[in-house]
Amino acid sequence: MKFFVSCAKGLEYLLADELLAMGLPKATATIAGVNAEGELRDAQRVVLWSRVASRVLWPLQEFDCPDEASLYQGVVTMPWEQHLDAELTLSVDAHVSGTAITHARFAAQRVKDAVVDRLRGEGMERPSVNVELPDVRINMSLRKGRATISIDLGGGPMHRRGWRMAQNDAPLKENLAAAVLMRAGWPKIHAEGGGLLDPMCGSGTLLIEGALMAADVAPGLQRHGSLPPSRWRGFDQAQWKELMAEARERETVGRAALKQVIHGSDIDPKAISAAKENAAVAGVGEAIWFGVRDVADMQVPPQEYGCVVCNPPYDERLAADAALYRRIGDALKRAVPQWRASLLCGSSELAFATGLRARKTYQLFNGAIECALIICDPIAVPARENDGQPRELSEGAQMVANRLRKNLKKFKTWLSREGISCFRAYDADLPEYAAAIDVYREDGGKGRTFLHVQEYAAPATIPDVDVRRRRNELLAAAREVFQVPAEQVALKSRERGKGGSKYGRFEQRGEFILVRENNALLRVNLFDYLDTGLFLDHRPLRRHMAEESQGKRFLNLFCYTGVASVQAAVAGASSTTSVDLSGTYLQWCADNLALNGKGGSQHTLVQADAVTWLESEKNRYDVIFCDPPTFSNSARAEDFDIQREHVRLLRAAVDRLTSDGVVYFSNNFRRFKLDEAAIAEFSECREISAQTIGPDFERNARIHRAWELRRLG
């Protein structure tokens, strides 16, 4: 059975991993939740054990819903006498998108009316409504003209654990706190004897959640007590009792093994008082040390290693202060330099203000507030060599510097006219200095400048000592011209090995920067992967597609990080669909959409093999972008070879076009040969490669080829 588990935006992939760890046969991340598969027992286990989920929705019926009358008719024909007893109270939650029904409260009222009318029509008493604590909570979701009626198995928001008696301003929800702890690796750290520290603990949410997590206490155990979360007649009471009994056994063992390694402090005595009260109700008061002190007076815990978790203030009620974030970073580097930190910051700018280098960065949402969760491990990274000392360039480095300055002068007018802040500045212009240098300027040139340097393979006849010298000279020239420190230069260097010329290991810094292209804000990662998340050579084609997609349906196959989808959405596409086999890339795409305020039902993410999905898809699209890899041998899909499969792929893509739609097909396989005769059987096709190459790629005009395909007739 398929069911839906919702969560806060940004937690989808963490939730999917959690559900799979519980033994669910399938859990696929989507926007603000996970599509899960399993038996009713699996869903009830999620209600009891998920630390990240917000709700568990068990579907009863799905039907077309073009208007209010269809909604009422679809609900009133359902056999509610099989789901509810007359003495039970009920409540209805509704979520609507689209133009058919625009008011969620009205939709909820019509669902309630239909349920009541059905029961009265069956000769039953009218059930009462209890908005706060209903016996049965019904959920209605309306998306793309389809209504889904579900039972909320958890009976309401699952972030409520049942222990919160007191709180300070803007408390952190418990499921978001669990995500901060899980990203920190806290359960493993506790098992190894490490400590947990929150120097701005407020009412204690992170520490209490951390203690219960370490003690293996089910999140729903105290929330539900002796009563089941739902009195829906389909709820399996016997299985729930078994799950509860198992959870209580695990709780007994876990609490006995809980180590006293958790420390919290806050400058506000009232917050500490509230934290102690909450911890006592949660049954972990003896396991947590609380103290009143300023973050600058942070004390060193007795444990040699552990993790710091913190949720510094950042919203309208608790004003964000960059200086405070700097104090937090300085205090952590002084007190626990070798610990790990998981800090939920109000924005990437505030995260940067800490002065800490993030190994990983995640975009999360605390309600409507977009936050940056940074993982620092260790907190204090050893200082690099002093970059402030002027260096005299060698003759070779001076040659590279002169060429860079010449290119920048050539591009100046074009960059200004087009508003371009990410571009290729050098592409093996001097053959002995064989590398590409790409420039990434934060937020349209308003922030820092980063360089992404990719070294091409040197001929085997060149001695290693010369390869290293030329590399160092090229880097010295680039840093001199652009005036950037070493930590803002990402080098992808090829090293010779037994398997031939390969790129070495990447830094795994987890550091994302925000850049702009074609009016869209995008996350790029220059250090952790071979590619950055933004293929600069496709900039002109993306701009053209975005302009053409206004008010139209856009499909992005092999979408990578979804840049083309985001730009189409920003330009006013009526809908976007992004397909990729990689969950990592789809999460990146979702993050990029969210950065630009785009999301919801009109912007769909699909984790699937693009060719297989395309051949089974029924919808039609106005603009389709297809930029496949040269080859792929993923274990999750059939082997893919662009030369072998391109006719099959393009035939399926053209089949999904509207009558006046267009497919833009591109690839970067240098030896690719389009099968023109086969393509002509189903499409009008013309090559547009020259129009899709910007001035910064003119030296490497074969970096990709592109074609435009339209339906015959």
XYZ file of C-alpha atoms in Angstrom:
713
model
C 0.000 0.000 0.000
C 1.244 3.483 -0.828
C 0.963 6.210 1.797
C 2.418 9.674 2.383
C 4.631 10.890 5.212
C 4.999 14.665 5.384
C 7.874 16.680 6.828
C 9.333 20.169 6.860
C 10.935 21.275 3.591
C 14.585 20.306 3.496
C 14.125 17.121 5.534
C 12.777 14.922 2.728
C 15.893 12.834 2.106
C 16.675 12.496 5.789
C 13.115 11.228 6.333
C 13.389 8.779 3.435
C 16.565 7.334 4.953
C 14.859 7.074 8.345
C 11.869 5.190 6.908
C 14.063 2.775 4.990
C 16.026 2.129 8.194
C 12.724 1.189 9.850
C 12.314 -1.563 7.270
C 9.846 0.032 4.864
C 10.250 -1.571 1.428
C 10.216 1.758 -0.420
C 10.470 5.438 0.490
C 10.947 8.102 -2.189
C 11.551 11.730 -1.317
C 9.325 14.384 -2.833
C 8.713 18.019 -1.922
C 7.801 18.336 1.781
C 7.494 14.610 2.320
C 8.080 11.024 1.287
C 5.985 8.656 -0.801
C 6.191 5.395 1.167
C 5.082 1.838 0.583
C 4.251 -0.784 3.191
C 1.561 -2.372 5.303
C -0.606 -0.579 7.861
C 1.729 -1.880 10.587
C 4.621 -0.082 8.863
C 2.677 3.175 8.794
C 1.757 2.803 12.489
C 5.434 2.142 13.295
C 6.288 5.410 11.552
C 3.732 7.209 13.730
C 5.427 5.864 16.836
C 9.090 6.001 15.834
C 9.749 8.704 13.246
C 11.677 11.620 14.701
C 11.538 13.691 11.494
C 7.994 13.200 10.149
C 5.181 15.719 10.598
C 2.205 13.522 9.674
C 1.443 10.023 8.357
C -1.446 10.025 5.874
C -3.139 6.715 4.991
C -5.192 7.187 1.776
C -8.784 6.021 1.550
C -9.910 7.384 -1.805
C -8.657 9.412 -4.767
C -10.855 11.017 -7.424
C -11.032 13.764 -10.043
C -12.004 17.059 -8.485
C -12.489 19.894 -10.985
C -14.796 21.887 -8.694
C -16.521 22.114 -5.307
C -19.461 19.947 -6.374
C -17.091 17.150 -7.403
C -15.339 17.368 -4.042
C -18.605 16.984 -2.124
C -19.832 14.179 -4.394
C -16.546 12.301 -4.189
C -16.563 12.379 -0.384
C -20.267 11.730 0.209
C -20.154 8.495 -1.810
C -17.407 7.055 0.384
C -18.524 4.416 2.958
C -17.873 6.524 6.043
C -20.005 4.180 8.143
C -17.107 1.722 7.784
C -14.606 4.269 9.063
C -16.376 6.171 11.861
C -18.651 5.464 14.790
C -21.310 8.040 15.576
C -19.914 8.820 19.030
C -16.485 9.692 17.651
C -15.404 13.279 17.127
C -13.742 14.315 13.882
C -11.729 17.103 12.308
C -10.762 17.828 8.708
C -7.507 19.357 7.453
C -7.378 20.522 3.839
C -4.539 21.508 1.527
C -5.399 22.896 -1.898
C -3.433 24.027 -4.930
C -4.569 25.132 -8.363
C -7.564 27.172 -9.462
C -10.439 24.713 -8.933
C -10.717 25.354 -5.188
C -8.571 28.053 -3.644
C -9.673 28.208 0.013
C -8.508 25.376 2.271
C -10.977 26.190 5.055
C -13.911 26.088 2.639
C -12.670 22.754 1.252
C -12.382 21.319 4.765
C -15.923 22.462 5.535
C -17.307 20.766 2.410
C -15.506 17.523 3.253
C -16.933 17.632 6.770
C -20.422 18.306 5.397
C -20.150 15.342 3.039
C -18.997 12.989 5.807
C -21.806 14.075 8.131
C -24.431 13.835 5.372
C -23.285 10.328 4.476
C -23.499 9.113 8.077
C -26.921 10.677 8.626
C -28.080 9.157 5.356
C -27.087 5.761 6.768
C -29.250 6.385 9.831
C -26.388 7.250 12.174
C -26.140 10.150 14.609
C -24.322 13.287 13.498
C -20.721 13.144 14.796
C -19.302 16.111 16.672
C -16.376 18.214 15.515
C -13.329 18.635 17.747
C -10.651 20.706 16.053
C -8.016 20.302 18.782
C -8.262 16.648 19.883
C -10.495 14.700 17.495
C -10.894 10.944 17.647
C -10.420 10.807 13.878
C -8.531 13.381 11.832
C -9.298 13.397 8.098
C -6.949 14.955 5.567
C -7.905 16.211 2.110
C -5.245 17.115 -0.464
C -6.190 18.682 -3.799
C -3.417 18.751 -6.392
C -3.581 18.941 -10.192
C -7.325 18.427 -10.146
C -7.130 15.196 -8.096
C -8.412 14.971 -4.533
C -6.952 12.471 -2.071
C -8.855 11.687 1.121
C -6.681 10.221 3.871
C -6.726 9.376 7.554
C -4.099 11.168 9.620
C -2.832 8.131 11.537
C -0.859 10.237 13.990
C -3.884 12.271 14.971
C -2.107 15.577 14.410
C 1.350 17.178 14.267
C 3.970 14.587 15.209
C 6.596 17.110 16.308
C 4.745 17.317 19.622
C 6.458 14.800 21.892
C 4.316 15.392 24.971
C 6.972 16.789 27.309
C 6.931 20.523 26.540
C 5.471 22.363 29.537
C 7.287 25.673 29.150
C 8.956 27.467 26.275
C 10.871 30.607 25.411
C 10.348 32.812 22.372
C 10.353 31.057 18.963
C 10.933 27.482 20.178
C 12.417 24.982 17.748
C 10.060 22.192 16.680
C 11.163 18.815 17.979
C 11.345 17.134 14.563
C 13.610 19.900 13.246
C 15.742 19.516 16.371
C 15.970 15.795 15.618
C 17.217 16.616 12.112
C 19.954 18.858 13.523
C 21.043 16.038 15.836
C 20.872 13.368 13.150
C 22.953 15.443 10.743
C 25.469 15.855 13.582
C 25.753 12.078 13.960
C 24.774 12.377 17.626
C 23.478 8.829 18.302
C 26.807 7.339 17.128
C 28.782 9.933 19.116
C 26.809 9.057 22.273
C 27.411 5.345 21.726
C 31.146 6.091 21.551
C 31.078 8.043 24.823
C 31.074 11.541 23.299
C 29.346 14.593 24.708
C 26.582 16.929 23.568
C 26.656 20.695 24.110
C 24.206 23.513 23.360
C 25.582 26.890 24.504
C 22.320 28.740 23.681
C 19.838 26.054 24.698
C 16.718 28.159 25.314
C 13.964 25.895 26.638
C 16.127 22.834 25.978
C 14.591 21.358 22.820
C 17.832 20.168 21.221
C 19.229 18.700 24.432
C 16.027 16.946 25.496
C 15.515 15.540 22.010
C 19.158 14.446 22.052
C 18.756 12.694 25.417
C 15.602 10.861 24.301
C 17.283 9.903 21.046
C 20.322 8.522 22.907
C 18.023 6.637 25.293
C 16.171 5.030 22.358
C 12.836 6.469 23.483
C 10.213 6.388 20.731
C 9.115 9.964 19.879
C 5.437 8.977 20.007
C 5.625 7.088 23.290
C 4.920 10.009 25.601
C 2.793 11.844 23.052
C 0.180 9.085 22.896
C 0.485 7.491 26.332
C -2.031 4.687 26.820
C -4.416 5.890 24.081
C -4.000 5.122 20.367
C -3.328 8.160 18.146
C -6.491 7.530 16.111
C -9.839 5.846 16.723
C -10.422 5.314 13.011
C -12.116 1.926 12.687
C -9.395 0.727 10.321
C -6.646 1.417 12.852
C -5.086 -1.877 13.987
C -5.365 -1.642 17.767
C -3.691 -5.010 18.403
C -0.653 -4.119 16.327
C -0.432 -0.743 18.027
C -0.348 -2.409 21.445
C 2.473 -4.674 20.242
C 4.431 -1.701 18.920
C 3.935 0.184 22.190
C 5.054 -2.795 24.255
C 8.190 -3.150 22.158
C 8.883 0.588 22.503
C 8.535 0.463 26.298
C 11.007 -2.441 26.465
C 13.509 -0.501 24.392
C 12.926 2.586 26.547
C 13.743 0.677 29.726
C 17.023 -0.590 28.329
C 17.899 2.744 26.699
C 17.282 4.937 29.733
C 19.429 2.636 31.865
C 22.300 3.039 29.386
C 21.944 6.832 29.008
C 25.246 8.547 29.799
C 25.451 11.874 31.662
C 27.314 13.650 28.876
C 24.802 16.350 27.875
C 25.418 20.012 28.725
C 23.356 23.134 28.103
C 23.583 26.801 28.980
C 21.855 30.070 28.195
C 22.249 33.671 29.289
C 18.539 33.865 30.228
C 17.697 32.354 33.679
C 14.031 32.010 32.673
C 15.013 29.911 29.668
C 17.105 27.608 31.854
C 14.223 27.266 34.307
C 11.905 26.279 31.427
C 14.503 23.832 30.099
C 14.829 22.112 33.473
C 11.047 21.812 33.788
C 10.750 20.310 30.303
C 13.631 17.890 30.910
C 12.024 16.693 34.130
C 8.707 16.003 32.392
C 10.589 14.137 29.642
C 12.298 12.018 32.285
C 15.825 13.129 31.366
C 16.368 15.812 33.999
C 19.153 13.835 35.673
C 20.957 13.280 32.368
C 21.389 16.954 31.405
C 23.496 19.626 33.115
C 22.030 23.135 32.756
C 23.743 26.402 33.639
C 23.232 30.159 33.229
C 26.080 31.780 31.307
C 26.857 33.832 28.237
C 28.043 32.033 25.116
C 31.396 33.802 25.402
C 31.902 32.140 28.806
C 31.365 28.663 27.405
C 32.927 25.999 29.628
C 34.879 23.045 28.279
C 32.909 19.796 28.865
C 34.815 16.883 30.422
C 34.416 14.683 27.343
C 37.344 14.667 24.923
C 35.061 14.558 21.895
C 31.457 15.297 21.086
C 29.180 17.516 19.070
C 27.810 21.014 19.529
C 24.237 21.697 18.444
C 22.781 25.169 18.456
C 19.907 27.201 17.065
C 20.975 30.853 17.410
C 18.282 33.558 17.122
C 17.421 34.784 13.642
C 13.750 35.684 13.107
C 11.649 38.826 13.452
C 10.986 38.215 17.141
C 14.623 37.440 17.956
C 16.688 39.745 15.771
C 19.577 38.130 13.889
C 22.953 39.598 14.848
C 26.010 38.756 12.760
C 28.268 39.820 15.639
C 26.576 37.230 17.874
C 27.232 34.523 15.292
C 30.888 35.565 15.210
C 31.037 35.287 19.017
C 29.559 31.790 18.805
C 32.169 30.722 16.274
C 35.035 32.203 18.276
C 33.814 30.586 21.511
C 33.498 27.159 19.893
C 36.970 27.342 18.367
C 38.371 28.229 21.784
C 36.448 25.725 23.923
C 35.947 22.636 21.728
C 38.121 23.029 18.604
C 38.209 19.307 17.774
C 34.486 18.653 18.288
C 31.882 18.494 15.552
C 29.218 21.218 15.267
C 25.721 21.211 13.760
C 24.453 24.796 13.741
C 21.034 25.857 12.471
C 21.667 29.405 11.260
C 19.117 31.911 10.022
C 20.751 32.260 6.593
C 23.890 31.430 4.656
C 25.148 34.943 5.459
C 24.783 34.341 9.197
C 26.400 30.917 8.814
C 29.343 32.622 7.116
C 29.496 35.154 9.974
C 30.439 32.369 12.414
C 33.854 32.193 10.791
C 33.582 28.392 10.768
C 34.254 26.324 7.680
C 31.328 24.048 6.891
C 32.014 20.541 5.659
C 28.341 20.182 4.751
C 25.554 22.723 4.285
C 21.844 21.886 4.186
C 18.920 24.167 3.394
C 16.091 23.683 5.900
C 12.903 25.528 6.739
C 11.907 26.404 10.299
C 8.272 27.092 9.501
C 8.397 29.730 6.765
C 11.926 30.796 7.665
C 14.640 29.519 5.336
C 17.694 28.419 7.324
C 21.175 27.071 6.675
C 22.289 24.027 8.658
C 26.077 23.842 8.648
C 28.118 20.815 9.742
C 31.660 21.649 10.869
C 33.997 18.730 11.566
C 36.281 19.647 13.193
C 35.150 23.051 14.423
C 38.619 24.626 14.146
C 40.280 23.913 10.802
C 44.080 24.318 10.910
C 45.095 27.677 9.529
C 46.561 27.734 6.057
C 49.694 29.583 5.049
C 49.513 33.354 5.190
C 47.984 34.506 1.926
C 48.474 38.169 2.583
C 52.122 38.284 1.546
C 52.757 39.648 -1.954
C 54.406 37.211 -4.317
C 56.535 38.043 -7.332
C 55.246 36.125 -10.345
C 57.595 33.933 -12.347
C 57.955 34.541 -16.073
C 55.485 31.739 -16.875
C 52.951 32.919 -14.292
C 53.240 36.462 -15.661
C 52.367 35.148 -19.131
C 49.212 33.526 -17.752
C 48.327 36.691 -15.823
C 48.696 38.803 -18.960
C 46.413 36.464 -20.898
C 43.802 36.529 -18.124
C 43.797 40.334 -18.090
C 43.468 40.379 -21.890
C 40.456 38.053 -21.719
C 38.806 40.080 -18.974
C 39.197 43.249 -21.033
C 37.686 41.465 -24.038
C 34.715 40.205 -21.998
C 34.095 43.394 -20.005
C 31.375 44.931 -22.167
C 29.652 41.578 -22.766
C 29.638 40.652 -19.072
C 28.182 44.034 -18.120
C 25.552 44.060 -20.876
C 24.338 40.519 -20.132
C 24.637 40.779 -16.334
C 26.880 37.704 -16.203
C 28.811 36.929 -13.025
C 29.805 33.284 -13.663
C 31.901 32.653 -16.756
C 34.966 30.941 -18.210
C 37.953 33.288 -18.068
C 40.623 30.992 -19.507
C 40.564 27.725 -21.449
C 44.077 26.460 -22.175
C 44.789 29.680 -24.065
C 48.494 28.923 -23.558
C 48.976 25.233 -24.437
C 51.659 24.610 -21.827
C 49.257 25.862 -19.134
C 46.450 23.449 -19.956
C 43.516 24.175 -17.676
C 40.133 25.852 -17.608
C 39.517 28.695 -15.146
C 35.899 29.516 -14.340
C 34.871 32.534 -12.278
C 31.978 32.353 -9.798
C 30.968 35.619 -8.160
C 28.503 35.386 -5.300
C 24.987 36.786 -5.812
C 25.540 38.501 -9.128
C 28.938 39.927 -8.196
C 27.887 41.431 -4.857
C 29.895 38.963 -2.751
C 33.154 37.066 -2.870
C 34.861 35.815 -6.028
C 35.692 32.127 -6.320
C 37.764 30.382 -8.995
C 37.143 26.852 -10.243
C 40.257 25.475 -11.932
C 40.141 22.198 -13.868
C 43.487 20.909 -15.052
C 43.581 19.002 -18.334
C 45.656 15.830 -18.610
C 49.282 16.499 -19.433
C 50.968 14.353 -22.108
C 52.907 11.417 -20.701
C 56.111 12.919 -22.104
C 55.935 15.906 -19.714
C 57.877 15.237 -16.476
C 55.885 15.407 -13.242
C 58.078 18.199 -11.949
C 57.104 20.389 -14.917
C 53.421 19.502 -14.512
C 53.491 20.643 -10.882
C 55.464 23.822 -11.692
C 53.070 24.894 -14.425
C 50.095 24.169 -12.190
C 51.523 26.349 -9.406
C 52.334 29.145 -11.850
C 48.806 29.090 -13.264
C 47.293 29.238 -9.772
C 49.597 32.060 -8.736
C 48.605 34.058 -11.820
C 44.886 33.490 -11.263
C 45.040 34.543 -7.611
C 47.028 37.629 -8.516
C 44.650 38.777 -11.258
C 41.443 38.118 -9.318
C 42.885 38.963 -5.882
C 41.435 35.923 -4.142
C 42.863 33.905 -1.210
C 43.791 30.252 -1.631
C 40.665 28.995 0.157
C 38.521 30.580 -2.595
C 40.240 28.582 -5.338
C 38.944 25.087 -6.112
C 41.491 22.995 -7.994
C 40.513 19.796 -9.795
C 43.941 18.432 -10.632
C 44.678 15.323 -12.678
C 47.225 12.912 -11.224
C 48.817 10.001 -13.019
C 48.110 6.576 -11.614
C 47.891 2.932 -12.542
C 44.490 3.473 -14.081
C 45.665 6.342 -16.267
C 45.117 10.065 -15.791
C 42.492 10.691 -13.112
C 41.274 13.491 -10.889
C 42.442 13.155 -7.309
C 40.274 13.196 -4.198
C 38.056 16.214 -3.655
C 38.030 18.321 -0.498
C 34.542 17.420 0.802
C 34.105 20.821 2.418
C 30.322 20.858 2.050
C 30.550 24.565 1.238
C 27.894 26.033 -1.043
C 27.893 29.541 -2.445
C 24.959 31.392 -4.011
C 25.301 32.800 -7.523
C 22.919 34.324 -10.048
C 22.308 33.427 -13.674
C 19.438 34.554 -15.896
C 17.635 36.145 -12.902
C 17.769 32.931 -10.848
C 19.591 32.390 -7.546
C 21.496 29.081 -7.545
C 23.553 26.963 -5.153
C 26.914 25.785 -6.445
C 29.555 23.633 -4.789
C 33.032 24.185 -6.169
C 34.997 21.827 -3.956
C 33.189 18.532 -3.347
C 32.439 17.237 -6.858
C 34.000 17.146 -10.302
C 31.207 19.439 -11.542
C 29.910 22.415 -9.613
C 26.150 22.138 -10.114
C 26.147 24.728 -12.914
C 27.296 23.914 -16.473
C 28.406 27.345 -17.672
C 28.502 26.414 -21.363
C 24.701 25.997 -21.478
C 24.031 29.550 -20.258
C 22.754 30.914 -23.631
C 20.526 27.889 -24.245
C 19.076 28.086 -20.728
C 18.256 31.761 -21.249
C 16.525 31.028 -24.559
C 14.504 28.148 -23.067
C 13.491 30.236 -20.052
C 12.181 33.010 -22.292
C 10.336 30.495 -24.473
C 8.776 28.755 -21.451
C 6.733 31.698 -20.174
C 3.219 30.394 -19.482
C 4.183 26.947 -20.789
C 4.921 23.458 -19.460
C 8.652 22.744 -19.204
C 10.227 19.281 -18.945
C 13.875 18.837 -17.943
C 15.277 15.349 -18.585
C 18.536 14.264 -16.933
C 17.974 17.477 -14.997
C 21.163 17.377 -12.863
C 20.727 20.201 -10.309
C 17.688 21.607 -12.115
C 19.160 24.940 -13.202
C 17.163 25.014 -16.442
C 13.972 24.177 -14.524
C 14.595 26.931 -11.982
C 15.236 29.528 -14.665
C 12.115 28.478 -16.557
C 10.116 28.740 -13.311
C 11.526 32.202 -12.559
C 10.696 33.305 -16.121
C 7.049 32.313 -15.607
C 6.640 28.732 -16.807
C 3.207 27.414 -15.855
C 4.818 24.177 -14.640
C 8.163 22.417 -14.570
C 8.958 18.717 -14.316
C 12.528 17.658 -13.514
C 13.636 14.047 -13.961
C 16.872 12.491 -12.749
C 17.998 9.180 -11.301
C 20.046 10.826 -8.556
C 18.343 11.730 -5.286
C 21.249 14.052 -4.472
C 20.718 16.056 -7.653
C 16.953 16.222 -7.124
C 17.461 17.558 -3.600
C 19.819 20.140 -5.071
C 17.135 21.026 -7.620
C 14.536 21.354 -4.848
C 16.901 23.629 -2.911
C 17.430 25.808 -5.996
C 13.671 26.074 -6.555
C 13.107 27.000 -2.919
C 15.812 29.681 -3.089
C 13.707 31.409 -5.730
C 10.398 30.962 -3.942
C 9.302 28.232 -6.323
C 7.812 24.905 -5.320
C 4.513 23.195 -4.807
C 2.497 21.088 -7.162
C 3.419 22.993 -10.325
C 7.108 22.142 -9.940
C 7.473 18.356 -9.903
C 10.606 16.335 -9.133
C 10.802 12.765 -10.410
C 13.485 10.283 -9.360
C 13.601 7.819 -12.239
C 15.523 6.582 -15.244
C 14.701 9.327 -17.753
C 14.235 7.075 -20.805
C 12.025 4.550 -19.032
C 9.969 7.300 -17.378
C 9.570 9.182 -20.647
C 8.227 6.128 -22.472
C 5.545 5.621 -19.826
C 4.646 9.306 -19.353
C 1.213 10.482 -20.563
C 1.399 14.258 -20.138
C 2.478 16.621 -22.906
C 4.949 19.492 -22.657
C 5.633 22.677 -24.605
C 9.398 22.857 -24.066
C 11.605 19.839 -23.353
C 15.304 20.047 -22.483
C 17.304 16.848 -22.904
C 20.983 16.928 -21.937
C 21.962 13.297 -21.281
C 25.339 11.981 -20.152
C 27.603 10.269 -22.656
C 27.104 7.002 -20.814
C 25.787 5.690 -17.510
C 26.024 2.309 -15.825
C 24.010 3.014 -12.697
C 22.914 -0.060 -10.756
C 19.404 1.433 -10.532
C 18.762 1.577 -14.282
C 19.654 0.031 -17.591
C 23.073 0.904 -19.018
C 22.852 4.056 -21.116
C 24.998 5.023 -24.105
C 24.095 8.272 -25.874
C 25.239 7.112 -29.309
C 23.259 3.880 -29.044
C 20.141 5.255 -27.330
C 19.675 8.750 -28.761
C 17.086 7.821 -31.395
C 14.954 5.955 -28.846
C 15.307 8.846 -26.397
C 14.414 11.578 -28.883
C 11.484 9.631 -30.348
C 10.003 9.317 -26.853
C 10.638 13.019 -26.155
C 9.020 14.215 -29.390
C 6.013 11.988 -28.637
C 5.447 14.005 -25.469
C 5.388 17.384 -27.242
C 2.337 19.526 -27.748
C 1.517 20.268 -31.382
C 3.745 23.375 -31.438
C 6.240 22.220 -28.787
C 10.011 21.947 -29.098
C 12.751 19.626 -27.835
C 16.226 21.021 -27.215
C 18.734 18.180 -27.313
C 22.368 18.615 -26.327
C 25.341 16.450 -25.413
C 29.098 16.817 -25.026
C 30.300 13.527 -26.530
C 33.005 14.659 -28.970
C 32.524 11.685 -31.343
C 28.725 11.803 -31.308
C 27.000 11.394 -34.686
C 23.302 12.172 -34.985
C 21.336 9.520 -36.903
C 19.688 12.069 -39.188
C 17.785 9.513 -41.260
C 16.164 7.901 -38.235
C 15.366 11.267 -36.637
C 13.760 12.513 -39.881
C 11.137 9.757 -39.627
C 9.446 11.457 -36.672
C 10.836 14.990 -36.310
C 11.942 18.164 -38.006
C 15.493 18.656 -36.730
C 18.113 21.379 -37.115
C 21.450 21.919 -35.412
C 21.712 25.104 -33.318
C 25.119 24.543 -31.691
C 26.603 27.862 -32.820
C 23.751 29.866 -31.251
C 24.237 28.108 -27.901
C 27.934 28.896 -27.392
C 28.769 32.086 -25.478
C 31.826 34.301 -26.079
C 33.636 32.716 -23.145
C 33.518 29.287 -24.816
C 34.463 30.322 -28.345
C 37.913 28.744 -27.951
C 36.209 25.445 -27.123
C 33.210 25.617 -29.444
C 32.844 21.830 -29.441
C 32.231 21.733 -25.687
C 28.701 20.691 -26.620
C 26.450 20.327 -29.636
C 22.749 21.147 -29.661
C 19.712 20.496 -31.854
C 16.120 21.730 -32.039
C 13.430 19.111 -32.752
C 9.749 19.647 -33.569
C 6.873 17.323 -34.440
C 6.377 16.572 -38.141
C 3.521 18.390 -39.793
